[in-house]
Coordinates of C-alpha atoms and ligand atoms in Angstrom, one line a residue:
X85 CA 0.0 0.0 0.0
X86 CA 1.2 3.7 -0.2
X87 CA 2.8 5.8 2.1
X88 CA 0.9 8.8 1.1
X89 CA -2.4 9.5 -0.7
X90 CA -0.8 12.1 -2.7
X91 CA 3.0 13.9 -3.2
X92 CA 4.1 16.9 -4.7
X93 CA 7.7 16.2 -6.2
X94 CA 10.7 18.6 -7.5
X95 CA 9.1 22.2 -6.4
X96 CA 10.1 24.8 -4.1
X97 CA 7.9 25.0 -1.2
X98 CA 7.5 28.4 -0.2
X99 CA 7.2 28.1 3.6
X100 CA 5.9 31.1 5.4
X101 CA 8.4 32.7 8.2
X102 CA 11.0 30.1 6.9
X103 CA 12.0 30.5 3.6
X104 CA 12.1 29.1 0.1
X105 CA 12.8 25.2 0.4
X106 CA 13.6 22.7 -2.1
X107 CA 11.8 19.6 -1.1
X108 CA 9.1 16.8 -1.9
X109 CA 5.7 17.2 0.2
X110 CA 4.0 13.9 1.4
X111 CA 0.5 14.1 2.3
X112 CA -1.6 11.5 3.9
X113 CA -5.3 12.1 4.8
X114 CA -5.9 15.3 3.3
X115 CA -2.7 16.5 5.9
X116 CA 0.8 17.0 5.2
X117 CA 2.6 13.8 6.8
X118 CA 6.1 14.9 5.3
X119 CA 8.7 16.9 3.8
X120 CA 11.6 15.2 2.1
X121 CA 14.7 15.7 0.0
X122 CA 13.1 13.2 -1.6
X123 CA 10.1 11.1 -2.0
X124 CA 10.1 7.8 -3.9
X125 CA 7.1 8.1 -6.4
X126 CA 6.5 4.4 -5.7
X127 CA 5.6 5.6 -2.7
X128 CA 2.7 7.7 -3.5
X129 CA -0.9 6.6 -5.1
X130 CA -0.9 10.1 -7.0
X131 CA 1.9 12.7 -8.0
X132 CA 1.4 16.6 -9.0
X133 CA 5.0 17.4 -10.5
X134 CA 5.9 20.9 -9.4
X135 CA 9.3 21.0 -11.4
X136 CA 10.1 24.6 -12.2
X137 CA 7.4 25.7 -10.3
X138 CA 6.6 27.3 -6.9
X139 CA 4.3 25.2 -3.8
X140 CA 3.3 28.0 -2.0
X141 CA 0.7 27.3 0.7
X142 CA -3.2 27.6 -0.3
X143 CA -4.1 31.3 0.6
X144 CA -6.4 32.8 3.1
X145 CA -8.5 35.3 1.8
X146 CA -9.7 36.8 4.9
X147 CA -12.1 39.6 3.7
X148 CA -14.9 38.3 1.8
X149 CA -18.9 39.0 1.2
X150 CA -20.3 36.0 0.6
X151 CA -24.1 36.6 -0.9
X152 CA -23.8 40.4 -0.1
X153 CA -25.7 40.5 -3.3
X154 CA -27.2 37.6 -4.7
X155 CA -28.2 34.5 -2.9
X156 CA -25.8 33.0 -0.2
X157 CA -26.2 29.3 -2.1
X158 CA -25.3 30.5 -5.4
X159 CA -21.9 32.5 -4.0
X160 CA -20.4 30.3 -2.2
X161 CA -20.4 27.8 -5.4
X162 CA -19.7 30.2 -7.7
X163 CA -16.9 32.8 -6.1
X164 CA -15.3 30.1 -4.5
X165 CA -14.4 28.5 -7.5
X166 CA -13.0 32.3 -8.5
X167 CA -10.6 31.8 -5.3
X168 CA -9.1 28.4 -6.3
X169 CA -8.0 30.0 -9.2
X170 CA -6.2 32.3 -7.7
X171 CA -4.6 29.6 -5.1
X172 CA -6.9 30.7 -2.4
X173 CA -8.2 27.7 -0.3
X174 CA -10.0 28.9 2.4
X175 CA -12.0 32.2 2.5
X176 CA -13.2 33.8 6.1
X177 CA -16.6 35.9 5.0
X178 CA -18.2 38.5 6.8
X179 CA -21.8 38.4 7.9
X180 CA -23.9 40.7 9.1
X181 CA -28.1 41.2 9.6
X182 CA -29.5 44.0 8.1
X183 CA -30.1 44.9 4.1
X184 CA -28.4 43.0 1.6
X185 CA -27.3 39.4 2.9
X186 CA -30.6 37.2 4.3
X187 CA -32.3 40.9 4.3
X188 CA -33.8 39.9 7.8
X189 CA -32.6 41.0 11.7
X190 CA -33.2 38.8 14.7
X191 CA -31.1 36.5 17.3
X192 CA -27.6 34.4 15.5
X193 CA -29.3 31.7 17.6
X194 CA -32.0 31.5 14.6
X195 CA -29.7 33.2 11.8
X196 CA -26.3 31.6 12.0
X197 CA -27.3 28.1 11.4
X198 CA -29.4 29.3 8.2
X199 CA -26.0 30.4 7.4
X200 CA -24.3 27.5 7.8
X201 CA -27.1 25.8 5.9
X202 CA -26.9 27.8 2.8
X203 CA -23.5 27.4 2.1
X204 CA -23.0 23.9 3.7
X205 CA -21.5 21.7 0.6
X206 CA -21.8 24.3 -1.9
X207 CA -18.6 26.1 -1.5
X208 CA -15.0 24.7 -3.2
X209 CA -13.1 26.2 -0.6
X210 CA -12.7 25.7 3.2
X211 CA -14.8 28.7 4.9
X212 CA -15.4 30.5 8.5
X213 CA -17.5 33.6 8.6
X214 CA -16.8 37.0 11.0
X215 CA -19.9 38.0 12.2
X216 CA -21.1 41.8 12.9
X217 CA -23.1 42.3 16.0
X218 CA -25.7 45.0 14.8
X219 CA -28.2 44.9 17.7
X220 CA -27.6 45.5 21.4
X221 CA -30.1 41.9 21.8
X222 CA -27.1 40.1 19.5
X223 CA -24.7 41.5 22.1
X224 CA -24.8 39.0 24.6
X225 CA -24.5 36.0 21.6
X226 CA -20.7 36.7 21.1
X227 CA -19.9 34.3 23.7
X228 CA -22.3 31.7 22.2
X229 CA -20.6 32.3 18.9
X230 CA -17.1 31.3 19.6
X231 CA -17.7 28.6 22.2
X232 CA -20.0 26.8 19.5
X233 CA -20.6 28.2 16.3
X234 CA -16.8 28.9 15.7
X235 CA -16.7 32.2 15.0
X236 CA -13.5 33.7 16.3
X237 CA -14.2 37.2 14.9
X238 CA -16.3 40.4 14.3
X239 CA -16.7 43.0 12.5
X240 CA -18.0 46.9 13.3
X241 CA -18.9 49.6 10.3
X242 CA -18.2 52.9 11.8
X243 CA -19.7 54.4 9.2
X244 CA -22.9 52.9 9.8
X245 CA -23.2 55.2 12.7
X246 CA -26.3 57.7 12.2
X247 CA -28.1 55.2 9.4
X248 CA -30.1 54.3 12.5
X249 CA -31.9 57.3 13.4
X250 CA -35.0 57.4 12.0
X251 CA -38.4 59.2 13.4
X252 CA -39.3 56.1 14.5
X253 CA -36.5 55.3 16.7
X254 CA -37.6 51.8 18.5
X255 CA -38.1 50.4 14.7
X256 CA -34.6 51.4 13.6
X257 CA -33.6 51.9 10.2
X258 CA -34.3 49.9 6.9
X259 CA -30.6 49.6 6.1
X260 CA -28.9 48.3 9.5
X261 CA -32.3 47.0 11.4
X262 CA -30.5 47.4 14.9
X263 CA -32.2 49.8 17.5
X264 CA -28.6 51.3 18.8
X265 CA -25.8 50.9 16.0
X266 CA -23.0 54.1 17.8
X267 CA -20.1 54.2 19.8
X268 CA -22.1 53.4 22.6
X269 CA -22.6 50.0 20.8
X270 CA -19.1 49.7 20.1
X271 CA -18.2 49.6 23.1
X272 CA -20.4 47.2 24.4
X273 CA -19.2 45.0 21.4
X274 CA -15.3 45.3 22.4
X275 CA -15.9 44.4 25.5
X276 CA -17.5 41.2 24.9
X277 CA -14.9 40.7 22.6
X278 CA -12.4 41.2 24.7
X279 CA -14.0 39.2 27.1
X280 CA -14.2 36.2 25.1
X281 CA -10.2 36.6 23.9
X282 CA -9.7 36.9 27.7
X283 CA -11.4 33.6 27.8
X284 CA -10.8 31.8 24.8
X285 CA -7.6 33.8 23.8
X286 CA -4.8 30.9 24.5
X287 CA -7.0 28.3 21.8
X288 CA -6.4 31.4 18.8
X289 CA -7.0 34.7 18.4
X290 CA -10.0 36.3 19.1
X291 CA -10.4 39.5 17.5
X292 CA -12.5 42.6 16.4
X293 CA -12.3 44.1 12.7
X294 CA -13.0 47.8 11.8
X295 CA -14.0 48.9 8.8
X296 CA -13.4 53.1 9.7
X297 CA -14.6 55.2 7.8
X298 CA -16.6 58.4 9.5
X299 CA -20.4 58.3 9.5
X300 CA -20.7 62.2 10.2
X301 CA -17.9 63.5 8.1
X302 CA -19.0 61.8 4.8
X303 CA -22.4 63.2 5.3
X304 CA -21.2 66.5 4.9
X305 CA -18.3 65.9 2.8
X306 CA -21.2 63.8 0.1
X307 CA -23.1 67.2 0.1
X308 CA -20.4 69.1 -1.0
X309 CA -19.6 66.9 -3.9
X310 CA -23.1 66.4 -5.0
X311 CA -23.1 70.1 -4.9
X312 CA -20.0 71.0 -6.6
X313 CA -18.3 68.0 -8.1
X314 CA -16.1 66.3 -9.0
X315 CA -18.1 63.6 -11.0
X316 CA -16.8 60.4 -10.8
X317 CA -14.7 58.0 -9.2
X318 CA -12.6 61.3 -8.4
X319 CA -15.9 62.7 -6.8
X320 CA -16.5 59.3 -4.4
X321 CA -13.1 59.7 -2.9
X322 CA -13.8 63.2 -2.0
X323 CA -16.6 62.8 -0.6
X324 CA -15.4 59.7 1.1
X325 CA -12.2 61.1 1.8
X326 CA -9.0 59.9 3.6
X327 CA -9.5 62.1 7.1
X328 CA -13.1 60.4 7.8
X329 CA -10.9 56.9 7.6
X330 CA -8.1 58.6 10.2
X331 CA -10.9 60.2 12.7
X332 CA -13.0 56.8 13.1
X333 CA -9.4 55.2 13.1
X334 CA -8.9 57.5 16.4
X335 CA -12.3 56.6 17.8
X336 CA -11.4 52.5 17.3
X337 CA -8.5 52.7 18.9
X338 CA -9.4 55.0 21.7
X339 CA -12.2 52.2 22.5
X340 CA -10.0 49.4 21.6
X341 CA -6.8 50.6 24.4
X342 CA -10.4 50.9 27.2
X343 CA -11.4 47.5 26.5
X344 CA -8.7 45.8 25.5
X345 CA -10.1 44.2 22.5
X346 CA -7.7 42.8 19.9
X347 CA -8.6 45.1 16.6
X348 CA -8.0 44.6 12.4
X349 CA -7.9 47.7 10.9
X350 CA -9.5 46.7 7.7
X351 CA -8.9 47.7 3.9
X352 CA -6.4 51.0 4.7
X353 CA -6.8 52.6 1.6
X354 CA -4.8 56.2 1.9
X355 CA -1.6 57.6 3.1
X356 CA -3.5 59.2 5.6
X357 CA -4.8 55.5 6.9
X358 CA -2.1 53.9 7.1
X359 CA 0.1 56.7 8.5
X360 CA -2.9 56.6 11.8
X361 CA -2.8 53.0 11.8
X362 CA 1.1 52.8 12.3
X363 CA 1.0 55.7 15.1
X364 CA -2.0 53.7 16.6
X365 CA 0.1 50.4 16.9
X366 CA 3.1 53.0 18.2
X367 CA 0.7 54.6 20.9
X368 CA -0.9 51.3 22.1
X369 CA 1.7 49.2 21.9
X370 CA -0.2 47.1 24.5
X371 CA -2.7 46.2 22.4
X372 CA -2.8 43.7 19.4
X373 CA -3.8 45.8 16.3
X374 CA -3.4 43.9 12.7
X375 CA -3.5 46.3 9.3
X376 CA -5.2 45.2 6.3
X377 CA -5.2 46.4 2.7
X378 CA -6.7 45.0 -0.2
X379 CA -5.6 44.5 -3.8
X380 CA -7.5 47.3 -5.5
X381 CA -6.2 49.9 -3.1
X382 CA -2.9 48.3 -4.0
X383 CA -3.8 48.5 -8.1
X384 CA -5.9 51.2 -8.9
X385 CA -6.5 54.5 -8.5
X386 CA -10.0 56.8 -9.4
X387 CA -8.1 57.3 -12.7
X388 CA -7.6 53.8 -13.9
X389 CA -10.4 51.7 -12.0
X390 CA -12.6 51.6 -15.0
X391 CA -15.4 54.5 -14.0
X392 CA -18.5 53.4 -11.9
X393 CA -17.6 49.7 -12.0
X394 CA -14.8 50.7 -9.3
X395 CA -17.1 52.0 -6.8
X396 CA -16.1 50.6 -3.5
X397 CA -16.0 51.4 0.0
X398 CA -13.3 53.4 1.6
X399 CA -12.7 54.4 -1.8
X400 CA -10.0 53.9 -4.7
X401 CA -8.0 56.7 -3.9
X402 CA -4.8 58.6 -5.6
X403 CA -1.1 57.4 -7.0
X404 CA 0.4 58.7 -4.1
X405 CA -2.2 56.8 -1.4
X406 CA -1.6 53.6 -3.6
X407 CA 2.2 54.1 -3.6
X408 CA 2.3 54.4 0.2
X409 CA 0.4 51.3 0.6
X410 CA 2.7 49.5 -1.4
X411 CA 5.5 51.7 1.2
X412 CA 3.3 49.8 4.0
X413 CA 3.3 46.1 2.4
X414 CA 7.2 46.5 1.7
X415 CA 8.4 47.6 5.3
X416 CA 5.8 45.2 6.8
X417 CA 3.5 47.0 8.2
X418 CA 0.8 45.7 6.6
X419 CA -0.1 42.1 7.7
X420 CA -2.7 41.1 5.2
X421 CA -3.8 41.5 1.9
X422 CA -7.3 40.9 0.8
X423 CA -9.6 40.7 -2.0
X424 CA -12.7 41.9 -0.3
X425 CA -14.4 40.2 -3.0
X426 CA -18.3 41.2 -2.8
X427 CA -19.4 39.5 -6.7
X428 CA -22.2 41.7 -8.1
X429 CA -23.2 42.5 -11.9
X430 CA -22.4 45.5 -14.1
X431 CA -26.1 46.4 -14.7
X432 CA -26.0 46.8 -10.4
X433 CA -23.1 49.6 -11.0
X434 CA -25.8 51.4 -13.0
X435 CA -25.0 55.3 -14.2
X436 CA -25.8 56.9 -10.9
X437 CA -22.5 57.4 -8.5
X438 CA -24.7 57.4 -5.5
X439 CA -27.2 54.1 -6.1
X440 CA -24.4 51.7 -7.1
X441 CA -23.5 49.0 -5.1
X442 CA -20.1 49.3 -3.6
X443 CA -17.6 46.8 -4.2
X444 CA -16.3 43.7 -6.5
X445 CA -14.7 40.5 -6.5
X446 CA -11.0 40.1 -7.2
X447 CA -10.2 36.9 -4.9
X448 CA -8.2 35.1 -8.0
X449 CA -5.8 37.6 -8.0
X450 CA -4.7 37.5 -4.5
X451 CA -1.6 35.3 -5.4
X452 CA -0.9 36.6 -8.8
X453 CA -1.1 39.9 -8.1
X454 CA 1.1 39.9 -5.2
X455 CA 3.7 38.1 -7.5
X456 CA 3.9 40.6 -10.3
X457 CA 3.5 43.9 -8.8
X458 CA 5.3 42.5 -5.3
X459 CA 8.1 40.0 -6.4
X460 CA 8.6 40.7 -9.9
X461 CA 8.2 44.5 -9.4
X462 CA 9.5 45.3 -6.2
X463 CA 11.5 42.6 -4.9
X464 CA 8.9 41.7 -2.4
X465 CA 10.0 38.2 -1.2
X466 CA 8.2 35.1 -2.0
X467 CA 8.0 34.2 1.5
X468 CA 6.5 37.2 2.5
X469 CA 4.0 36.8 -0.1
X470 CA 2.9 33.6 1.6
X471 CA 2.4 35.3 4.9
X472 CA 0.6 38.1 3.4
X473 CA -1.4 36.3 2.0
X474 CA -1.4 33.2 4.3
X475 CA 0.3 32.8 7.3
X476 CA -0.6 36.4 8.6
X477 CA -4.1 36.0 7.7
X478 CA -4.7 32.4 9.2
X479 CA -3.0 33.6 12.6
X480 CA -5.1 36.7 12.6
X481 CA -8.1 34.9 12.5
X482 CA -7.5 31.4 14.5
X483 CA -6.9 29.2 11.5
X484 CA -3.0 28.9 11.6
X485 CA -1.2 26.4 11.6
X486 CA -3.7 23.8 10.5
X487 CA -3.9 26.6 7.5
X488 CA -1.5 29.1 5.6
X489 CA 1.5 27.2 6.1
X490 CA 3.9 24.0 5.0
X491 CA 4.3 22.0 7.9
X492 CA 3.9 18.3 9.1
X493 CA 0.4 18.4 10.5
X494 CA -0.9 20.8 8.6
X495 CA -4.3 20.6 6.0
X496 CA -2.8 19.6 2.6
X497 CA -4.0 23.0 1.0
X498 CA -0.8 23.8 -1.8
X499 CA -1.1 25.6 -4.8
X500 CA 1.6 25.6 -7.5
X501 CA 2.2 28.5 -8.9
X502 CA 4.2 28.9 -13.3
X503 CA 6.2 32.5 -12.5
X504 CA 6.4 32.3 -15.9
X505 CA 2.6 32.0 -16.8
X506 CA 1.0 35.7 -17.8
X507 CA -2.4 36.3 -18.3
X508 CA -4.4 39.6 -19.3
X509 CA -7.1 39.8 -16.8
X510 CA -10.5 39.7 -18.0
X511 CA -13.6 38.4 -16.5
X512 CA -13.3 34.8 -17.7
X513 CA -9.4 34.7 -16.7
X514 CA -11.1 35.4 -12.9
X515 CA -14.0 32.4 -13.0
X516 CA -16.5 34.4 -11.1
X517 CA -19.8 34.6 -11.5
X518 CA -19.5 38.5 -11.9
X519 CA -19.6 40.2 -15.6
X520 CA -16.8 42.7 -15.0
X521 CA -13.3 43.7 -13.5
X522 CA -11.9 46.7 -12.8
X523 CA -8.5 44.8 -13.2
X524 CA -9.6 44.8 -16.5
X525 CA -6.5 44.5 -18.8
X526 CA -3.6 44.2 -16.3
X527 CA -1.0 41.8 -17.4
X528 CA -0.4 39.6 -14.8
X529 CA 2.3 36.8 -14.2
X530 CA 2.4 34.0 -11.5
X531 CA -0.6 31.8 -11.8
X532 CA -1.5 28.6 -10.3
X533 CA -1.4 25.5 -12.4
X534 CA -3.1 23.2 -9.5
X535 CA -4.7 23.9 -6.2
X536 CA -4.9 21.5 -3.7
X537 CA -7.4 21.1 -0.6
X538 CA -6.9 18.7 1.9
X539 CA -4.9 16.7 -0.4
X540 CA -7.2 16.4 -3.5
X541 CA -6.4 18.1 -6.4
X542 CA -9.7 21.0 -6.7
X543 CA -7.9 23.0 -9.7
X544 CA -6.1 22.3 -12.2
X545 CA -4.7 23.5 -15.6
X546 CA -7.5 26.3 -15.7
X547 CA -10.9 24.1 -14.7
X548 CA -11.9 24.0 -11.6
X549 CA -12.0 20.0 -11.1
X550 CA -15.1 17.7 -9.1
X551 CA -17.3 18.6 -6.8
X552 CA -18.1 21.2 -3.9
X553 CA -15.3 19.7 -1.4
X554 CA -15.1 22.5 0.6
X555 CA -15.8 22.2 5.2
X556 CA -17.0 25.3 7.2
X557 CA -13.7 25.6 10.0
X558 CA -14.8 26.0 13.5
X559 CA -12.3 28.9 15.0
X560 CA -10.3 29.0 17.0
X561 CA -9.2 25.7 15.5
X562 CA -7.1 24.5 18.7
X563 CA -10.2 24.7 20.4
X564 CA -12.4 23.4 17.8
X565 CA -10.7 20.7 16.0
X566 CA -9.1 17.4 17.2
X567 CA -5.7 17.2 17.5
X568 CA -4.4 16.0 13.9
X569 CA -3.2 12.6 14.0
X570 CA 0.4 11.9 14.2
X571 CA 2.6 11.8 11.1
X572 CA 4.5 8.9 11.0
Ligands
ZN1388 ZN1 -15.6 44.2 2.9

């Protein structure tokens, strides 16, 4: 009989805080059981030969909308597939009651499980969901949510803030469906959260993500551009622009160092963001604060994101916000990079600035990107790539080191990437179910010729292969998972 189910012979495993390693990978069980000089081939009931090419591990795309904007089911078959062929393997979506999602408020008691239900074998990744607490009655469920429901993280929209106030204040608004959504709510959230890390914290992190952008400042800096201009892309970053992301940055952290709640800063998009975020983690330096950016802050600005099909929230910003990003990413500190990959349709983009939906997918560029504008480009290491978009993110969010990493033990989630392979990206290149990109015509090299999942081979040579394979992961996984067994 074989030693192992499947190996991945002659490629260079690119293994996160370690280096670039030229070795065989023997998996058992959909787990890694070893890395060898050399594996006999005899040995091994199936081979993927990764001569010439790079193993990296199978990325973590940590910020993603599963059925924002069509139905949770269809999603999570049809933008996971987008992920594997980008080498992502498991995506960590945010979920939230309210508009848009399950359009429907009420206790996660009665909403998580539906859920779990909708996506449950539909997706071709692995999966975990960050949940947003929107209602003070949700409040007390955060407890409830990691201890059974595996959800190791949250998520707060400081820009939400106000979108509750309507005349009738017990009924709350039609957009967020919470009776208190302020910093008053905030609060209330971090210190559950905090509670729970206190708790929970030794099993993986428990954490709180921010999406800060300020609720009263683009109110009045909206009226100004609807009043005066500019039109645009140009026109949504100033009336979205990079002070309201600094100010509700302030207000985060303030909360965040009263609590203690462990904090992502999520999608820094400007200078001006990521220049608070680093004097936040210099200020605090008690407190554990992660910084995010995405790709399209990374690779566009208003100018080139393709008009109203680049609408997103914070905004695509300027040349100079998206060359200190990259300053960010390069000095490490950023810790992730992202996709924020919300699939919708062009015809939802529409003509009017102010009625189209915000945001797009990009999740099966997460790898290649990084490795044409970040290695080829600017001598971003490989390595470093893989904790980017790996290691980091799978630490971050409890997952690490059963994922984003190379190691004995570890889920059998590779992807082997041609440097050499270039492809102009186009909406077919991407495999989502969305009609667009604003990546539109960017030549990009470093693509994955196979992705791997627990040891089965999901993509391969451009098709997406068998069926929906992929598990919901209960975080934190020490506390959720039994131990792996022993390699040997
Ligand atoms: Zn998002």
């Amino acid at each position: 009989m074989a030693r192992y189910d499947l190996a991945v012979l002659n490629g260079t495993a690119v293994i996160p805080y370690t280096g670039a390693v030229r070795c065989d990978i023997g998996i058992r069980e959909g787990r890694i059981a070893a890395l060898a000089d050399a594996i006999d081939p005899a040995q091994a009931a199936d081979i993927v030969d990764a001569r010439d090419r790079l193993v990296f591990p199978g990325a973590v795309d940590s910020h993603f909308h599963l059925g924002i904007y069509r139905s949770m089911s269809e999603d999570a078959e049809s933008e996971t597939r987008s992920a594997l062929a980008g080498g992502v393997t498991t995506v960590v979506s945010y979920f939230r009651t309210g508009q848009h999602y399950l359009n429907k408020s009420g206790p996660y008691r009665e909403i998580f499980p539906e859920v779990l239900a909708y996506t449950d074998g539909r997706a071709h990744t692995d999966y975990g969901f960050h949940v947003a607490i929107m209602t003070s009655q949700q409040l007390e469920e955060v407890d409830w949510l990691v201890r059974t429901q595996g959800v190791a993280s949250f998520k707060y929209y400081m820009f939400y803030k106000g979108l509750n106030l309507t005349a009738d204040s017990t009924r709350g608004s039609d957009y967020t469906m919470s009776d208190s959504y302020d910093l008053g709510h905030l609060y209330l959230f971090m210190q559950q959260v905090a509670a729970a890390s206190q708790r929970y914290g030794d099993a993986g992190r428990i954490s709180l993500s921010l999406h800060c952008e300020h609720a009263e400042l683009i109110r009045i800096f909206i009226e100004e551009v609807k009043r005066t201009g500019p039109g645009g892309l140009e026109g949504y970053h100033k009336a979205r622009p990079p002070l309201t992301e600094r100010l509700s940055m302030a207000e985060a952290v303030i909360l965040a160092d009263a609590s203690r709640c462990p904090v992502n800063l999520l999608h820094l998009s400007s200078r001006e963001a990521v220049t608070a975020a680093s004097e936040a983690k210099r200020d605090y330096p008690h407190l554990d604060v992660r910084l995010e950016t995405t790709l399209h802050h990374l690779a566009l600005t208003y100018a080139t994101a393709g008009g109203m099909v680049g609408k997103v929230n914070p905004p695509i910003r300027t040349e100079d916000d998206r060359h200190a990003l990259w300053e960010a990413v390069l000095d490490g500190r950023i810790d992730t990079v992202v996709s924020d990959h919300a699939c919708c349709f062009e015809e939802q983009k529409g003509e009017d600035l102010w009625k189209a939906l915000p945001g797009f997918g990009g999740t099966a560029l997460l790898y290649p990107y990084l490795i044409s504008e970040g290695h080829l480009r600017r001598g971003l290491p490989l390595t470093r790539i893989a904790e980017l978009a790996g290691a980091n993110s799978a630490r971050a969010f409890a997952l690490y080191p059963r994922k984003g990493t190379i190691a004995p033990g570890s889920d059998a989630d590779l992807t082997i990437i041609d440097l050499d392979r270039e492809l102009t990206v186009a909406p077919e290149v991407l495999q989502s179910a969305q009609d667009f990109t604003p990546f539109a015509g960017m030549k990009v090299r470093g693509w994955p010729m196979q992705t791997i999942l627990r040891g089965r081979v999901v993509f391969d040579n451009g098709a997406v292969t068998g069926k929906a394979g992929g598990r919901y992961i209960r975080r934190p996984v020490a506390m959720h998972t039994e131990q792996p067994v022993a390699a040997g």
